[in-house]
Amino acid sequence: QVQLVESGGGLVQAGDSLRVSCAASGRTFSGDTMGWFRQPLGKGREFVAAISWTGFSTYYADSAKGRFTISRDIAKNTVTLQMNSLKPEDTAMYYCAGQFTYGSRSPSSVRYWGKGTLVTVSS
């Protein structure tokens, strides 16, 4: 019974930055790992970044390393993905993901999904 709502998507130019956020509500467990996946048009959903409940541990897809940063505000129950140096290939629907095992990169392991926020990066 967890609800996830994303916000912050939009249209930007290559090289720009954008921040997307996820607000969680409902019965979120203290041990929940949360993260972000994305799905480009015509392609499957792919892992982007994840963060532990404490916010101390994170891991990223290779495509995101050095450019994206995931963070967590436990008090506000939000997860944020800061995206810098955006590329056209980053264009996708970005989904907030909740309650999955830390270390997993598989969409099938995710129990809760947001409805997504669209990020479009123009050349």
Short mmCIF file of C-alpha atoms in Angstrom, two decimals:
data_model
loop_
_atom_site.label_atom_id
_atom_site.label_comp_id
_atom_site.label_asym_id
_atom_site.label_seq_id
_atom_site.Cartn_x
_atom_site.Cartn_y
_atom_site.Cartn_z
CA GLN A 1 0.00 0.00 0.00
CA VAL A 2 2.69 2.42 -1.07
CA GLN A 3 2.03 5.27 -3.45
CA LEU A 4 4.82 6.94 -5.38
CA VAL A 5 4.41 10.22 -7.24
CA GLU A 6 7.11 11.68 -9.47
CA SER A 7 7.58 15.28 -10.47
CA GLY A 8 10.12 17.54 -12.14
CA GLY A 9 10.32 16.15 -15.65
CA GLY A 10 10.46 18.41 -18.65
CA LEU A 11 12.19 19.44 -21.84
CA VAL A 12 15.83 20.48 -21.68
CA GLN A 13 18.76 20.84 -24.04
CA ALA A 14 21.80 18.59 -24.13
CA GLY A 15 24.24 19.57 -21.41
CA ASP A 16 21.56 20.96 -19.14
CA SER A 17 20.59 19.73 -15.70
CA LEU A 18 17.28 18.56 -14.32
CA ARG A 19 16.04 17.28 -11.00
CA VAL A 20 13.22 14.79 -10.64
CA SER A 21 11.64 13.95 -7.31
CA CYS A 22 9.53 11.16 -5.90
CA ALA A 23 7.16 11.51 -2.98
CA ALA A 24 6.22 8.33 -1.16
CA SER A 25 3.19 7.72 0.99
CA GLY A 26 1.51 4.76 2.58
CA ARG A 27 3.12 1.89 4.43
CA THR A 28 6.76 2.42 3.63
CA PHE A 29 9.09 0.18 5.62
CA SER A 30 12.22 1.51 7.25
CA GLY A 31 14.33 -0.98 5.31
CA ASP A 32 12.97 -0.05 1.88
CA THR A 33 15.41 0.48 -0.92
CA MET A 34 14.20 3.07 -3.41
CA GLY A 35 15.43 4.19 -6.76
CA TRP A 36 14.87 5.26 -10.31
CA PHE A 37 14.37 3.37 -13.53
CA ARG A 38 13.74 4.76 -16.97
CA GLN A 39 12.10 3.58 -20.14
CA PRO A 40 12.98 5.13 -23.49
CA LEU A 41 10.35 5.04 -26.21
CA GLY A 42 10.19 1.59 -27.74
CA LYS A 43 12.61 0.07 -25.26
CA GLY A 44 12.45 -1.83 -22.00
CA ARG A 45 12.66 -0.38 -18.54
CA GLU A 46 16.22 -0.01 -17.31
CA PHE A 47 17.85 0.68 -13.97
CA VAL A 48 19.27 4.13 -13.27
CA ALA A 49 20.04 4.58 -9.57
CA ALA A 50 19.19 3.24 -6.13
CA ILE A 51 19.59 4.32 -2.54
CA SER A 52 19.41 2.50 0.78
CA TRP A 53 16.98 3.45 3.51
CA THR A 54 19.68 5.27 5.45
CA GLY A 55 20.74 7.24 2.41
CA PHE A 56 24.37 6.34 3.06
CA SER A 57 24.66 3.80 0.27
CA THR A 58 23.94 4.23 -3.41
CA TYR A 59 24.65 2.54 -6.70
CA TYR A 60 24.18 3.53 -10.31
CA ALA A 61 23.94 2.28 -13.83
CA ASP A 62 27.14 2.82 -15.78
CA SER A 63 25.35 5.35 -17.96
CA ALA A 64 24.51 7.44 -14.90
CA LYS A 65 27.80 7.34 -13.00
CA GLY A 66 29.47 10.70 -12.69
CA ARG A 67 26.44 12.56 -14.02
CA PHE A 68 23.49 11.58 -11.83
CA THR A 69 23.14 11.73 -8.07
CA ILE A 70 20.40 10.08 -6.05
CA SER A 71 19.53 11.33 -2.59
CA ARG A 72 16.93 10.70 0.06
CA ASP A 73 15.14 12.85 2.60
CA ILE A 74 13.80 10.46 5.21
CA ALA A 75 11.85 13.12 7.10
CA LYS A 76 9.98 14.18 3.98
CA ASN A 77 9.86 10.65 2.57
CA THR A 78 11.19 11.77 -0.78
CA VAL A 79 13.83 10.56 -3.20
CA THR A 80 15.49 12.88 -5.67
CA LEU A 81 17.54 12.27 -8.79
CA GLN A 82 19.79 15.13 -9.82
CA MET A 83 20.74 14.76 -13.47
CA ASN A 84 23.62 16.77 -14.89
CA SER A 85 25.20 16.90 -18.33
CA LEU A 86 22.10 15.42 -19.88
CA LYS A 87 22.33 13.71 -23.24
CA PRO A 88 19.67 12.99 -25.85
CA GLU A 89 19.96 9.31 -24.99
CA ASP A 90 18.73 10.15 -21.48
CA THR A 91 15.32 10.90 -22.96
CA ALA A 92 12.83 8.56 -21.32
CA MET A 93 9.97 8.19 -18.94
CA TYR A 94 11.53 8.15 -15.49
CA TYR A 95 9.88 5.97 -12.88
CA CYS A 96 10.27 6.01 -9.15
CA ALA A 97 10.69 2.51 -7.74
CA GLY A 98 10.07 1.32 -4.22
CA GLN A 99 10.61 -1.71 -2.05
CA PHE A 100 13.23 -3.81 -3.71
CA THR A 101 16.38 -5.55 -2.54
CA TYR A 102 19.45 -3.40 -2.23
CA GLY A 103 21.87 -4.28 -5.00
CA SER A 104 19.19 -5.34 -7.45
CA ARG A 105 19.00 -3.76 -10.91
CA SER A 106 16.05 -5.71 -12.18
CA PRO A 107 12.69 -4.04 -12.83
CA SER A 108 10.98 -7.32 -11.97
CA SER A 109 12.24 -7.05 -8.38
CA VAL A 110 10.42 -3.77 -7.76
CA ARG A 111 7.19 -3.97 -5.82
CA TYR A 112 5.90 -0.42 -6.22
CA TRP A 113 6.08 1.99 -9.15
CA GLY A 114 5.16 5.58 -9.72
CA LYS A 115 3.37 6.55 -12.91
CA GLY A 116 6.43 8.27 -14.29
CA THR A 117 7.63 11.71 -15.30
CA LEU A 118 8.85 12.44 -18.81
CA VAL A 119 12.35 13.78 -19.41
CA THR A 120 13.15 14.93 -22.93
CA VAL A 121 16.64 16.06 -23.91
CA SER A 122 17.01 17.78 -27.25
CA SER A 123 20.18 17.90 -29.33
#
